[in-house]
Coordinates of C-alpha atoms in Angstrom, one line a residue:
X654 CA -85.5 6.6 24.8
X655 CA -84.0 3.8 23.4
X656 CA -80.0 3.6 24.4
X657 CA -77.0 4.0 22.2
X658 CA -75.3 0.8 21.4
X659 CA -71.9 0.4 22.6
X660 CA -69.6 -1.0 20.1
X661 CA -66.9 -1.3 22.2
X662 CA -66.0 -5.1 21.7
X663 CA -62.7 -6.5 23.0
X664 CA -61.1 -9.8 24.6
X665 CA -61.1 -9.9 28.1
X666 CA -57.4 -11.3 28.8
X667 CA -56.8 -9.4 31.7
X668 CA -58.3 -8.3 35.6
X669 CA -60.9 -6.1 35.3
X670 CA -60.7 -2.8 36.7
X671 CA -62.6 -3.8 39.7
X672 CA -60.4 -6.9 40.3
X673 CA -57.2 -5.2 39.4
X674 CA -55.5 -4.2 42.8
X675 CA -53.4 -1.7 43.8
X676 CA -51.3 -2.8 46.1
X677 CA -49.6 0.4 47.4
X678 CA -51.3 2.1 50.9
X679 CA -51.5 5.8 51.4
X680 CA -51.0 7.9 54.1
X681 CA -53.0 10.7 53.7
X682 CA -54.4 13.7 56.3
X683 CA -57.8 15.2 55.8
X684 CA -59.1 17.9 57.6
X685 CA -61.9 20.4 57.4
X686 CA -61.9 23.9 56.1
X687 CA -64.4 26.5 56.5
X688 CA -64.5 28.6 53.3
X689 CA -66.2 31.6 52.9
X690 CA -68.2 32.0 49.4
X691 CA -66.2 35.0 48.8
X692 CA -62.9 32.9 49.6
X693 CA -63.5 30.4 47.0
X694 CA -64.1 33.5 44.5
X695 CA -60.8 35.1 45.6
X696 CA -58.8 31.7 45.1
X697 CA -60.3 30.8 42.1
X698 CA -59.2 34.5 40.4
X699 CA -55.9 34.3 41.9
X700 CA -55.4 30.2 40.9
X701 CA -55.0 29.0 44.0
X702 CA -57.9 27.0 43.1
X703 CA -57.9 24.7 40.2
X704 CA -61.0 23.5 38.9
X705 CA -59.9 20.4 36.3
X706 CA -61.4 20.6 32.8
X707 CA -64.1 18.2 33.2
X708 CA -65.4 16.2 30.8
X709 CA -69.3 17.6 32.2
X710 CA -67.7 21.2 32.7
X711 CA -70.4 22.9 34.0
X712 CA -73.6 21.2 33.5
X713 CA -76.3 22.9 36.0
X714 CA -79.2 25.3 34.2
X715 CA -80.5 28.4 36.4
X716 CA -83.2 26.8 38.2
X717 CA -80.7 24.5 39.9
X718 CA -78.0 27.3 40.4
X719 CA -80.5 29.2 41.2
X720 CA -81.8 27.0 44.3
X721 CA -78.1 26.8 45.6
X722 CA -77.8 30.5 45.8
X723 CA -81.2 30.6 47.7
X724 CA -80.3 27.9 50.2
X725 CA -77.3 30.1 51.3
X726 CA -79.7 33.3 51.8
X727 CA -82.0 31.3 53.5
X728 CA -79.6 29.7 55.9
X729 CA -79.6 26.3 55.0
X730 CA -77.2 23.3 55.0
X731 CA -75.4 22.6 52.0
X732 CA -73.1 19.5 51.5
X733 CA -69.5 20.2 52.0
X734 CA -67.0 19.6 48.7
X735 CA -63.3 17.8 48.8
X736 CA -60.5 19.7 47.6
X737 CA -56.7 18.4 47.2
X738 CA -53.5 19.8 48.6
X739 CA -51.0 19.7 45.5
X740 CA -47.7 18.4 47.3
X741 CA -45.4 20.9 45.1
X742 CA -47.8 23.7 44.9
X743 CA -49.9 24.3 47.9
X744 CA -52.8 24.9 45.4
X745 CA -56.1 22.9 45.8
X746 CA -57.4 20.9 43.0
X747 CA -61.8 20.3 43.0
X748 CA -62.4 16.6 43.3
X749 CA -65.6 16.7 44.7
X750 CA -68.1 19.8 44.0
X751 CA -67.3 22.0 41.3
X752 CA -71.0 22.3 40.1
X753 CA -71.7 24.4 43.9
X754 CA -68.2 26.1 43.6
X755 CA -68.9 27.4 40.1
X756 CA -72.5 28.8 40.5
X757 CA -71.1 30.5 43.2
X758 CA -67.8 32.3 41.5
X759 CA -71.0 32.6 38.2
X760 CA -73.6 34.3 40.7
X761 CA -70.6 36.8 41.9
X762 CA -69.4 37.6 38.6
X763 CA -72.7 37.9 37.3
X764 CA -72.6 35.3 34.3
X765 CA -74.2 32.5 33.4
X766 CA -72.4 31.6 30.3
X767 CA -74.7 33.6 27.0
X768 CA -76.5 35.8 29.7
X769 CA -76.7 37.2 33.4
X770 CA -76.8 35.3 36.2
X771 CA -80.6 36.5 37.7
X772 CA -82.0 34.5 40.4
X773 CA -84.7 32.5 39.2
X774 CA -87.5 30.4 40.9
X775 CA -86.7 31.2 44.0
X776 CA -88.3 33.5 46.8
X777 CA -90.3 36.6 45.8
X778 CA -88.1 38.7 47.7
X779 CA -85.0 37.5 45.0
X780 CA -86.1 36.5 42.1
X781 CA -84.4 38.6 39.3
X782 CA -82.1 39.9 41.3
X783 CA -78.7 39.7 40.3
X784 CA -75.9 40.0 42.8
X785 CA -75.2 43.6 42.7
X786 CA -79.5 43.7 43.2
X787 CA -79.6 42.3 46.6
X788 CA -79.7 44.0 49.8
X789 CA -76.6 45.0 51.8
X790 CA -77.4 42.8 54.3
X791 CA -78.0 39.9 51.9
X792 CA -74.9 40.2 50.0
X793 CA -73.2 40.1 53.0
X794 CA -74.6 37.1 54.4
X795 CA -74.0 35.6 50.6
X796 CA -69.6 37.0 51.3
X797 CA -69.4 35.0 54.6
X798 CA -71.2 31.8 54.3
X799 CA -69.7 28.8 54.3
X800 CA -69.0 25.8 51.9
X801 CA -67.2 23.7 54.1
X802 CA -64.4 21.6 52.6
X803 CA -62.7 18.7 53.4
X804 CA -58.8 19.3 52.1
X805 CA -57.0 16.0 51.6
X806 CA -52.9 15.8 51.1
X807 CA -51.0 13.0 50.7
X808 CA -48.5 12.3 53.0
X809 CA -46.9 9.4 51.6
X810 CA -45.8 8.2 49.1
X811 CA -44.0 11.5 47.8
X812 CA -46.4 12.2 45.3
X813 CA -50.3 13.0 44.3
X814 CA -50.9 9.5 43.0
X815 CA -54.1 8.6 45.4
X816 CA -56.0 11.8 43.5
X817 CA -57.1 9.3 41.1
X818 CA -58.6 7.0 43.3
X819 CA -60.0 9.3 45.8
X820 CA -62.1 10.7 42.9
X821 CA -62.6 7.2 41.8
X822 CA -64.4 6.5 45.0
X823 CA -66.1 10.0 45.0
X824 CA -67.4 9.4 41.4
X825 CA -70.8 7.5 42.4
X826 CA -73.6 9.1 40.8
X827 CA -75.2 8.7 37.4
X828 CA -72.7 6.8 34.7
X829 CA -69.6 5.9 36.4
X830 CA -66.7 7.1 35.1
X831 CA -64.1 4.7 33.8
X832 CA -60.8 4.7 34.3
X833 CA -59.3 7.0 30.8
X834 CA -62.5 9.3 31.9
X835 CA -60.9 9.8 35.5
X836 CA -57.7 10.2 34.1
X837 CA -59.6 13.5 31.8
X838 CA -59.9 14.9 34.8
X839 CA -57.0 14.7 36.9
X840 CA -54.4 14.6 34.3
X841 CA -55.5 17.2 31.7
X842 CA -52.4 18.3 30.1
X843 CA -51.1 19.4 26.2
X844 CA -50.3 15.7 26.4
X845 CA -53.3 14.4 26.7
X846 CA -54.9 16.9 23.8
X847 CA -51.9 15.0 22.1
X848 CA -53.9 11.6 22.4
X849 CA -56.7 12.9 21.3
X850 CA -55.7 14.2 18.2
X851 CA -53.8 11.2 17.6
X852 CA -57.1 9.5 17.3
X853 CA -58.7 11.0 15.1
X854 CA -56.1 9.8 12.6
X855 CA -57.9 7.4 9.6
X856 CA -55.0 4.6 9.8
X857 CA -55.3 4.0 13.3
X858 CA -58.7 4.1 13.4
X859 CA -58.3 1.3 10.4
X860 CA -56.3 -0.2 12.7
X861 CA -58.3 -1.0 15.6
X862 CA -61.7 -1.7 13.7
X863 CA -63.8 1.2 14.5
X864 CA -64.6 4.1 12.4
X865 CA -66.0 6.6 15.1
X866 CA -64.2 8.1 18.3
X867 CA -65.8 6.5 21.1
X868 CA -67.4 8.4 23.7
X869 CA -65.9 7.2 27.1
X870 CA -62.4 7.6 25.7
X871 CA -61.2 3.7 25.3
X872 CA -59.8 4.1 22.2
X873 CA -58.0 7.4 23.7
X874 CA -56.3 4.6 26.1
X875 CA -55.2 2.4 24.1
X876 CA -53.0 5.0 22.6
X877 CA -51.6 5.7 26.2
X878 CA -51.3 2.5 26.5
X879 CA -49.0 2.3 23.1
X880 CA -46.6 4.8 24.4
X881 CA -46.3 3.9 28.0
X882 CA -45.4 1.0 27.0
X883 CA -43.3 1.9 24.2
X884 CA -41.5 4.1 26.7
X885 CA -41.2 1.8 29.2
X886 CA -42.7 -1.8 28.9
X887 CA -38.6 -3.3 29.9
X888 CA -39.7 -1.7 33.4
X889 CA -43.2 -2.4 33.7
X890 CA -44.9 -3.2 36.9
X891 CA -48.8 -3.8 37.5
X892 CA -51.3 -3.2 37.6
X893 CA -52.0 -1.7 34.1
X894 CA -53.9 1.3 35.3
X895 CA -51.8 2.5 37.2
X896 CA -48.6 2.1 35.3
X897 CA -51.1 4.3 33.1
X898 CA -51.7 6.8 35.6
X899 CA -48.4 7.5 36.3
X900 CA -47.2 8.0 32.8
X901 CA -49.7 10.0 32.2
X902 CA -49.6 12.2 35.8
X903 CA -45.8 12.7 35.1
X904 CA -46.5 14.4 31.3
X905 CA -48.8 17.0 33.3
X906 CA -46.4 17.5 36.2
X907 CA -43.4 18.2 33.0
X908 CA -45.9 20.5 32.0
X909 CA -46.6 22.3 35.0
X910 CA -42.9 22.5 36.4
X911 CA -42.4 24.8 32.6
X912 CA -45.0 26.9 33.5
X913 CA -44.3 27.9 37.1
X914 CA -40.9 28.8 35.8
X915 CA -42.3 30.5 33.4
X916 CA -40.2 29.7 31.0
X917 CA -41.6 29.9 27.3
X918 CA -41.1 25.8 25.9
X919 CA -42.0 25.7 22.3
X920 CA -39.6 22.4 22.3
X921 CA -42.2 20.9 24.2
X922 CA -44.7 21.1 21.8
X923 CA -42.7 20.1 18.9
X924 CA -42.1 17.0 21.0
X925 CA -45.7 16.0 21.0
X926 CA -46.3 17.2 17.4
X927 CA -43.3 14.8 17.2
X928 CA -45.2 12.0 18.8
X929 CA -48.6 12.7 16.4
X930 CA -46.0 12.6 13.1
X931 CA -44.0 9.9 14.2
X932 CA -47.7 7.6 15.2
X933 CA -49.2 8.5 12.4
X934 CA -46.5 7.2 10.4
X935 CA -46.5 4.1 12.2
X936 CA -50.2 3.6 12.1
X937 CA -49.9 4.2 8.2
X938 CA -47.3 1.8 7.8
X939 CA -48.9 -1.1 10.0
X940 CA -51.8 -0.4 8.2
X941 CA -50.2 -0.7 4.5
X942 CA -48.4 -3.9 6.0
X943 CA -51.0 -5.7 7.7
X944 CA -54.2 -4.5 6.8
X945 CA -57.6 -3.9 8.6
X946 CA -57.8 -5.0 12.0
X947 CA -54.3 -6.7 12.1
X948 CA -55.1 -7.1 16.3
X949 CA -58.2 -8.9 15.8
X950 CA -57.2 -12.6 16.1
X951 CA -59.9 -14.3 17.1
X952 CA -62.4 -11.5 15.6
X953 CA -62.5 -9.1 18.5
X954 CA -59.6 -6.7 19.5
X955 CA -57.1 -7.9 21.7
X956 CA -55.0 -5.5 23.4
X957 CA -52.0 -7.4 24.4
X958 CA -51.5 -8.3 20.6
X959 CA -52.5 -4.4 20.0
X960 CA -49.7 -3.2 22.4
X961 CA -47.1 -5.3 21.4
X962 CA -47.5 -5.4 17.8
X963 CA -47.9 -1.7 17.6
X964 CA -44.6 -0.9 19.9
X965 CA -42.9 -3.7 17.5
X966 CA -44.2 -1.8 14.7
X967 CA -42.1 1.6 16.1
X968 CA -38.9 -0.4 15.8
X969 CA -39.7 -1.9 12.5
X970 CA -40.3 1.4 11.0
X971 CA -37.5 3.2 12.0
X972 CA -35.1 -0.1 10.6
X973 CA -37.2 0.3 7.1
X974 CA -38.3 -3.1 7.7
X975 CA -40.1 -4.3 3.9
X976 CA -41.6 -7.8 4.6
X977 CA -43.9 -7.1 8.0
X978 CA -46.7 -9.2 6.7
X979 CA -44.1 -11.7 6.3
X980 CA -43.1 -11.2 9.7
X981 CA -46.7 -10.9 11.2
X982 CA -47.7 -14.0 10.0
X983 CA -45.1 -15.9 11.7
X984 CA -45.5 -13.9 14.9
X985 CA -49.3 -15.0 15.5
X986 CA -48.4 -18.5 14.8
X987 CA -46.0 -18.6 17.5
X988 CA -47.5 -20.6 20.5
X989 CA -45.6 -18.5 23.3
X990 CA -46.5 -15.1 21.5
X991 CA -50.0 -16.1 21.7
X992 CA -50.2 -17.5 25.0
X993 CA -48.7 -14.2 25.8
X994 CA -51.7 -12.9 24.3
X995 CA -54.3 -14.7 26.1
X996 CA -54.6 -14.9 29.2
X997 CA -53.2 -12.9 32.5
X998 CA -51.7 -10.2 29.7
X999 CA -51.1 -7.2 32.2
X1000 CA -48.8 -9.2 34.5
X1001 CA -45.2 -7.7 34.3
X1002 CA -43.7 -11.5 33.0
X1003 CA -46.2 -12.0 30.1
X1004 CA -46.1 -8.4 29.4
X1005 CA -42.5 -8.4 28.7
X1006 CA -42.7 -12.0 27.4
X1007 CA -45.1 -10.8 24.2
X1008 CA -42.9 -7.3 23.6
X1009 CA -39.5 -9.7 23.4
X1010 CA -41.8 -12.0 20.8
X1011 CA -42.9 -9.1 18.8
X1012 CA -39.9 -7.1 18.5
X1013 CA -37.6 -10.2 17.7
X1014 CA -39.9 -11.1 15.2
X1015 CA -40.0 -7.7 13.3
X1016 CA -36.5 -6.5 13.9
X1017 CA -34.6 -9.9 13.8
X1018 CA -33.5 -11.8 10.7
X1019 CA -36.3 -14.5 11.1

Protein backbone atom coordinates (compact mmCIF):
# COMPACT_ATOMS: atom_id res chain seq x y z
CA UNK A 1 0.00 0.00 0.00
CA UNK A 2 1.28 3.04 -1.15
CA UNK A 3 1.85 5.70 1.88
CA UNK A 4 0.02 8.93 2.57
CA UNK A 5 2.03 11.90 1.67
CA UNK A 6 2.90 14.12 4.39
CA UNK A 7 2.34 17.72 3.68
CA UNK A 8 3.72 18.89 6.50
CA UNK A 9 6.41 21.46 5.06
CA UNK A 10 8.18 23.99 7.23
CA UNK A 11 11.61 25.87 7.77
CA UNK A 12 13.94 24.20 9.89
CA UNK A 13 15.34 27.32 12.05
CA UNK A 14 15.56 25.64 15.11
CA UNK A 15 17.17 22.17 17.08
CA UNK A 16 15.34 19.34 16.30
CA UNK A 17 13.65 17.46 18.86
CA UNK A 18 16.36 15.01 19.00
CA UNK A 19 19.04 17.70 19.38
CA UNK A 20 17.03 19.94 21.60
CA UNK A 21 18.33 19.16 25.27
CA UNK A 22 16.88 19.29 28.37
CA UNK A 23 19.06 20.33 30.61
CA UNK A 24 17.30 19.68 33.90
CA UNK A 25 18.16 16.03 35.87
CA UNK A 26 15.60 14.03 37.76
CA UNK A 27 15.65 12.26 40.68
CA UNK A 28 13.23 9.73 40.46
CA UNK A 29 12.56 6.20 42.62
CA UNK A 30 11.25 3.17 40.85
CA UNK A 31 10.24 0.21 42.42
CA UNK A 32 8.31 -2.98 41.68
CA UNK A 33 4.83 -3.83 42.45
CA UNK A 34 3.11 -7.05 42.36
CA UNK A 35 -0.58 -6.41 41.26
CA UNK A 36 -3.11 -8.85 41.25
CA UNK A 37 -5.46 -8.86 37.97
CA UNK A 38 -8.25 -8.32 40.32
CA UNK A 39 -6.28 -5.24 41.87
CA UNK A 40 -5.82 -3.39 38.77
CA UNK A 41 -9.82 -3.97 38.27
CA UNK A 42 -10.56 -2.59 41.73
CA UNK A 43 -8.22 0.60 41.13
CA UNK A 44 -9.38 1.22 37.92
CA UNK A 45 -13.36 1.33 39.21
CA UNK A 46 -12.42 3.21 42.13
CA UNK A 47 -9.87 5.85 39.92
CA UNK A 48 -6.98 5.16 41.60
CA UNK A 49 -5.90 4.15 38.28
CA UNK A 50 -5.87 6.48 35.38
CA UNK A 51 -5.55 5.21 32.10
CA UNK A 52 -4.83 8.64 29.76
CA UNK A 53 -7.04 8.98 26.67
CA UNK A 54 -4.79 7.75 24.09
CA UNK A 55 -4.71 8.70 20.89
CA UNK A 56 -4.74 4.43 19.89
CA UNK A 57 -7.34 3.93 22.92
CA UNK A 58 -7.80 0.54 22.80
CA UNK A 59 -6.55 -1.00 19.75
CA UNK A 60 -6.30 -5.00 20.36
CA UNK A 61 -9.09 -7.43 18.49
CA UNK A 62 -10.10 -10.72 20.47
CA UNK A 63 -7.63 -12.96 19.16
CA UNK A 64 -4.94 -10.93 20.80
CA UNK A 65 -6.86 -10.23 24.05
CA UNK A 66 -7.82 -13.32 23.88
CA UNK A 67 -4.13 -14.89 23.97
CA UNK A 68 -3.33 -12.59 26.97
CA UNK A 69 -6.09 -14.03 29.03
CA UNK A 70 -4.81 -17.57 28.11
CA UNK A 71 -1.20 -16.91 29.02
CA UNK A 72 -2.38 -16.05 32.64
CA UNK A 73 -4.46 -19.49 32.82
CA UNK A 74 -1.72 -21.21 31.59
CA UNK A 75 0.90 -19.81 33.88
CA UNK A 76 3.00 -18.01 31.76
CA UNK A 77 5.20 -14.89 31.80
CA UNK A 78 3.86 -11.72 30.79
CA UNK A 79 5.80 -8.47 30.48
CA UNK A 80 5.46 -6.13 33.38
CA UNK A 81 3.79 -2.42 32.66
CA UNK A 82 5.13 1.12 34.19
CA UNK A 83 2.79 3.10 36.12
CA UNK A 84 3.34 6.74 37.66
CA UNK A 85 2.97 7.97 41.21
CA UNK A 86 1.09 11.47 40.81
CA UNK A 87 3.03 13.71 43.36
CA UNK A 88 -0.42 15.47 44.65
CA UNK A 89 -2.64 12.49 44.25
CA UNK A 90 -1.07 9.22 45.08
CA UNK A 91 -3.01 7.96 41.91
CA UNK A 92 -1.10 5.99 39.16
CA UNK A 93 -1.15 7.14 35.73
CA UNK A 94 -0.51 4.01 32.71
CA UNK A 95 2.59 5.00 30.78
CA UNK A 96 3.57 1.77 29.67
CA UNK A 97 0.79 -1.19 29.12
CA UNK A 98 -2.68 -0.18 28.87
CA UNK A 99 -3.50 -2.58 26.01
CA UNK A 100 -2.78 -5.79 28.93
CA UNK A 101 -4.46 -3.64 31.72
CA UNK A 102 -7.54 -3.05 29.61
CA UNK A 103 -8.27 -6.68 28.32
CA UNK A 104 -7.92 -7.53 31.66
CA UNK A 105 -10.60 -4.99 33.48
CA UNK A 106 -12.78 -5.97 29.51
CA UNK A 107 -12.42 -9.86 30.25
CA UNK A 108 -13.75 -9.20 34.05
CA UNK A 109 -16.47 -7.03 33.09
CA UNK A 110 -17.32 -9.11 30.31
CA UNK A 111 -17.22 -6.51 27.35
CA UNK A 112 -15.49 -6.14 24.52
CA UNK A 113 -16.77 -2.91 23.20
CA UNK A 114 -20.30 -3.90 20.62
CA UNK A 115 -20.27 -7.54 22.14
CA UNK A 116 -19.10 -10.08 25.01
CA UNK A 117 -15.83 -10.60 25.83
CA UNK A 118 -15.67 -14.81 24.87
CA UNK A 119 -12.41 -16.35 24.77
CA UNK A 120 -11.40 -17.00 21.50
CA UNK A 121 -8.62 -19.16 19.75
CA UNK A 122 -7.35 -20.35 22.60
CA UNK A 123 -7.30 -23.88 24.38
CA UNK A 124 -10.32 -26.16 23.93
CA UNK A 125 -10.92 -26.28 27.52
CA UNK A 126 -11.79 -22.09 27.24
CA UNK A 127 -12.68 -21.21 24.23
CA UNK A 128 -16.22 -19.42 24.49
CA UNK A 129 -16.04 -19.10 27.75
CA UNK A 130 -16.66 -15.84 29.22
CA UNK A 131 -15.43 -15.05 32.73
CA UNK A 132 -18.34 -16.00 34.72
CA UNK A 133 -18.00 -19.54 32.42
CA UNK A 134 -14.74 -20.62 33.80
CA UNK A 135 -14.15 -22.98 36.55
CA UNK A 136 -13.80 -21.92 40.21
CA UNK A 137 -10.48 -22.84 40.30
CA UNK A 138 -9.67 -20.96 36.96
CA UNK A 139 -11.22 -17.72 37.92
CA UNK A 140 -9.38 -17.81 40.81
CA UNK A 141 -6.07 -18.33 39.37
CA UNK A 142 -7.29 -15.45 36.77
CA UNK A 143 -8.08 -12.96 40.62
CA UNK A 144 -4.56 -13.51 41.92
CA UNK A 145 -2.14 -13.49 39.11
CA UNK A 146 0.20 -11.05 38.67
CA UNK A 147 1.00 -8.04 36.20
CA UNK A 148 3.90 -6.90 37.79
CA UNK A 149 4.49 -3.13 37.65
CA UNK A 150 7.21 -0.92 37.86
CA UNK A 151 5.82 2.47 39.81
CA UNK A 152 7.91 5.44 39.09
CA UNK A 153 7.70 8.91 41.28
CA UNK A 154 9.56 11.79 40.98
CA UNK A 155 11.37 12.93 43.60
CA UNK A 156 12.76 15.98 42.44
CA UNK A 157 12.07 18.57 41.06
CA UNK A 158 8.58 19.16 42.90
CA UNK A 159 6.63 18.23 40.14
CA UNK A 160 5.47 15.32 37.36
CA UNK A 161 7.49 17.02 34.57
CA UNK A 162 9.82 13.72 33.63
CA UNK A 163 6.20 11.86 32.74
CA UNK A 164 6.70 13.14 29.39
CA UNK A 165 9.96 11.90 28.78
CA UNK A 166 9.77 8.63 30.48
CA UNK A 167 6.98 7.83 28.04
CA UNK A 168 9.00 9.42 25.38
CA UNK A 169 11.64 6.81 26.00
CA UNK A 170 8.99 3.98 26.46
CA UNK A 171 7.28 4.95 23.16
CA UNK A 172 9.55 2.71 20.75
CA UNK A 173 7.37 0.56 18.68
CA UNK A 174 5.69 1.15 15.34
CA UNK A 175 5.45 5.10 14.39
CA UNK A 176 7.02 7.03 17.02
CA UNK A 177 5.12 9.44 18.55
CA UNK A 178 6.08 13.07 18.30
CA UNK A 179 6.27 15.40 20.68
CA UNK A 180 2.30 17.31 20.52
CA UNK A 181 1.24 13.29 20.21
CA UNK A 182 3.02 12.69 23.73
CA UNK A 183 1.77 15.64 25.10
CA UNK A 184 -2.17 13.86 23.97
CA UNK A 185 -1.42 11.68 26.25
CA UNK A 186 -0.17 12.94 29.29
CA UNK A 187 -1.75 16.18 29.30
CA UNK A 188 -5.29 15.54 28.15
CA UNK A 189 -7.33 18.19 29.61
CA UNK A 190 -10.66 20.65 28.44
CA UNK A 191 -7.69 22.69 27.42
CA UNK A 192 -6.35 20.79 25.15
CA UNK A 193 -10.01 19.87 23.41
CA UNK A 194 -9.71 23.76 23.44
CA UNK A 195 -6.84 23.56 20.77
CA UNK A 196 -8.35 21.36 18.88
CA UNK A 197 -11.36 23.07 18.24
CA UNK A 198 -9.49 26.04 17.66
CA UNK A 199 -8.13 24.40 14.61
CA UNK A 200 -10.65 23.56 12.94
CA UNK A 201 -11.37 27.21 12.41
CA UNK A 202 -11.26 28.29 8.29
CA UNK A 203 -9.02 31.61 8.95
CA UNK A 204 -6.41 29.98 10.67
CA UNK A 205 -6.23 27.24 8.67
CA UNK A 206 -5.92 30.12 5.80
CA UNK A 207 -3.39 31.15 7.77
CA UNK A 208 -0.91 28.57 7.95
CA UNK A 209 -1.41 27.11 4.32
CA UNK A 210 -3.13 23.95 4.82
CA UNK A 211 -6.65 23.07 4.35
CA UNK A 212 -6.85 19.70 6.34
CA UNK A 213 -6.15 18.90 10.12
CA UNK A 214 -3.07 17.03 10.10
CA UNK A 215 -2.92 13.76 11.61
CA UNK A 216 0.06 13.86 14.15
CA UNK A 217 -1.22 17.06 15.61
CA UNK A 218 1.53 19.79 14.37
CA UNK A 219 -0.82 22.16 13.49
CA UNK A 220 -2.51 21.54 17.07
CA UNK A 221 1.08 22.86 18.36
CA UNK A 222 1.52 25.62 16.78
CA UNK A 223 -1.54 26.91 18.39
CA UNK A 224 0.12 25.97 21.89
CA UNK A 225 2.76 27.46 20.80
CA UNK A 226 0.77 30.86 20.04
CA UNK A 227 -0.58 31.11 23.53
CA UNK A 228 2.34 30.02 25.54
CA UNK A 229 4.05 32.35 24.11
CA UNK A 230 1.45 34.97 24.16
CA UNK A 231 1.24 34.24 27.80
CA UNK A 232 4.59 34.24 28.57
CA UNK A 233 7.30 34.76 25.76
CA UNK A 234 8.86 38.09 28.28
CA UNK A 235 9.84 34.88 30.43
CA UNK A 236 10.74 32.27 28.12
CA UNK A 237 13.43 29.78 28.70
CA UNK A 238 14.37 26.79 26.36
CA UNK A 239 14.12 24.55 25.13
CA UNK A 240 10.81 24.99 23.20
CA UNK A 241 9.26 21.73 24.17
CA UNK A 242 9.48 21.93 27.15
CA UNK A 243 8.44 25.47 27.87
CA UNK A 244 5.45 23.69 25.86
CA UNK A 245 5.05 20.98 28.18
CA UNK A 246 4.82 22.91 31.05
CA UNK A 247 2.19 25.31 29.79
CA UNK A 248 0.33 22.80 28.79
CA UNK A 249 0.86 20.24 32.17
CA UNK A 250 -0.17 23.38 34.33
CA UNK A 251 -3.78 23.87 32.24
CA UNK A 252 -4.50 20.10 33.26
CA UNK A 253 -3.20 20.37 36.84
CA UNK A 254 -5.86 23.86 37.12
CA UNK A 255 -8.18 21.48 35.87
CA UNK A 256 -7.74 18.77 38.17
CA UNK A 257 -7.19 20.85 41.46
CA UNK A 258 -11.34 22.12 40.46
CA UNK A 259 -12.30 18.81 40.36
CA UNK A 260 -10.87 17.26 43.48
CA UNK A 261 -12.51 20.11 45.24
CA UNK A 262 -15.27 19.36 43.65
CA UNK A 263 -16.25 22.48 43.07
CA UNK A 264 -18.67 23.05 40.00
CA UNK A 265 -16.33 25.87 37.55
CA UNK A 266 -18.44 26.90 34.71
CA UNK A 267 -15.88 30.15 34.71
CA UNK A 268 -13.43 27.85 33.53
CA UNK A 269 -15.03 27.03 30.56
CA UNK A 270 -16.05 30.30 29.50
CA UNK A 271 -12.42 31.08 29.87
CA UNK A 272 -11.49 28.72 27.05
CA UNK A 273 -14.54 29.46 25.02
CA UNK A 274 -13.00 32.87 25.66
CA UNK A 275 -9.72 31.80 24.21
CA UNK A 276 -11.60 29.99 20.90
CA UNK A 277 -13.66 33.68 20.42
CA UNK A 278 -10.90 35.78 21.09
CA UNK A 279 -8.42 33.38 18.32
CA UNK A 280 -10.77 33.23 16.06
CA UNK A 281 -11.06 36.76 15.92
CA UNK A 282 -7.52 37.26 15.57
CA UNK A 283 -7.09 34.66 12.97
CA UNK A 284 -9.93 36.44 10.98
CA UNK A 285 -8.50 39.69 11.31
CA UNK A 286 -4.74 38.55 10.34
CA UNK A 287 -6.23 36.90 7.67
CA UNK A 288 -8.35 40.02 6.26
CA UNK A 289 -5.04 42.07 6.84
CA UNK A 290 -2.45 39.97 5.40
CA UNK A 291 -3.80 37.43 3.37
CA UNK A 292 -3.00 33.71 2.69
CA UNK A 293 -0.05 32.33 4.17
CA UNK A 294 1.25 35.74 5.66
CA UNK A 295 4.20 33.27 7.61
CA UNK A 296 5.36 31.89 4.51
CA UNK A 297 8.42 34.11 3.65
CA UNK A 298 10.49 32.17 1.80
CA UNK A 299 7.52 29.82 0.51
CA UNK A 300 7.44 27.33 3.40
CA UNK A 301 6.07 28.09 6.93
CA UNK A 302 8.23 29.48 9.36
CA UNK A 303 7.24 29.38 12.86
CA UNK A 304 9.33 31.96 14.46
CA UNK A 305 7.56 34.54 12.02
CA UNK A 306 4.24 32.41 12.79
CA UNK A 307 4.64 32.98 16.59
CA UNK A 308 5.59 36.34 16.63
CA UNK A 309 3.41 37.79 14.12
CA UNK A 310 0.36 35.98 15.41
CA UNK A 311 1.02 37.11 19.29
CA UNK A 312 1.68 40.78 17.68
CA UNK A 313 -1.46 40.24 15.91
CA UNK A 314 -3.34 39.86 19.66
CA UNK A 315 -2.17 43.30 20.57
CA UNK A 316 -2.94 44.85 17.38
CA UNK A 317 -6.38 43.75 17.56
CA UNK A 318 -7.34 44.66 20.72
CA UNK A 319 -5.74 48.52 19.88
CA UNK A 320 -8.07 48.46 16.53
CA UNK A 321 -5.07 48.74 14.64
CA UNK A 322 -6.39 49.66 10.59
CA UNK A 323 -3.09 49.59 8.45
CA UNK A 324 -1.51 45.91 9.49
CA UNK A 325 -0.53 45.28 5.92
CA UNK A 326 1.13 48.50 6.14
CA UNK A 327 2.75 47.44 9.14
CA UNK A 328 3.56 43.87 7.98
CA UNK A 329 5.30 44.95 5.17
CA UNK A 330 7.80 46.89 6.97
CA UNK A 331 8.23 44.25 9.70
CA UNK A 332 9.63 41.48 7.11
CA UNK A 333 11.85 43.93 5.63
CA UNK A 334 13.53 44.59 8.82
CA UNK A 335 17.01 42.84 8.76
CA UNK A 336 17.07 42.10 12.74
CA UNK A 337 13.29 40.79 12.63
CA UNK A 338 14.28 38.41 10.04
CA UNK A 339 17.49 37.37 11.32
CA UNK A 340 15.33 36.72 14.27
CA UNK A 341 13.51 34.52 12.11
CA UNK A 342 16.19 32.42 10.70
CA UNK A 343 18.22 30.85 12.41
CA UNK A 344 18.62 29.51 16.32
CA UNK A 345 14.79 30.86 16.70
CA UNK A 346 13.89 28.87 20.05
CA UNK A 347 16.80 30.45 22.01
CA UNK A 348 15.33 32.68 24.90
CA UNK A 349 17.50 36.01 23.21
CA UNK A 350 16.13 35.64 19.61
CA UNK A 351 12.84 34.58 20.86
CA UNK A 352 12.25 37.73 22.70
CA UNK A 353 14.38 39.72 20.16
CA UNK A 354 11.53 38.85 17.15
CA UNK A 355 8.30 39.31 19.80
CA UNK A 356 9.91 43.07 20.70
CA UNK A 357 10.18 43.52 16.57
CA UNK A 358 6.69 42.40 15.96
CA UNK A 359 4.83 44.03 18.56
CA UNK A 360 6.69 47.54 18.11
CA UNK A 361 5.92 47.31 14.64
CA UNK A 362 2.15 46.65 14.95
CA UNK A 363 1.40 48.58 18.09
CA UNK A 364 3.86 51.55 17.68
CA UNK A 365 3.47 54.67 15.60
CA UNK A 366 5.92 53.40 12.78
Amino acid sequence: MEEEKDNWDYEQTEPSEEEEQDPISYQITNYPADITLKGYLDKYNSDQLEIPKFQRNYIWDQVRASKLIESFLLGLPVPGVFLYKQKETNRLQVIDGQQRILTAVRFFENDFGDRHFRLKNVNKKWEGRKYEDLDEADRLKLDDSVLRATIVQQLNPKDDSSIYFIFERLNTGGVRLNPMEIRKCIYFSDFYLCLEEINKNPDWRSLIGLKSIDKRLRDTELILRILALKDGWKDYEKPMKKFLNTFLSDKKKAEEKKKSEEKIDPDLMEQYDGIKREFSAVSKYLSLSLGKKPFHLRKRLNYAAMDSIFVAGFLAYKKGIKDLKNRYDKLIQDNEFIQSVSKSTSDENVVKARMRKAVDYFVSNV
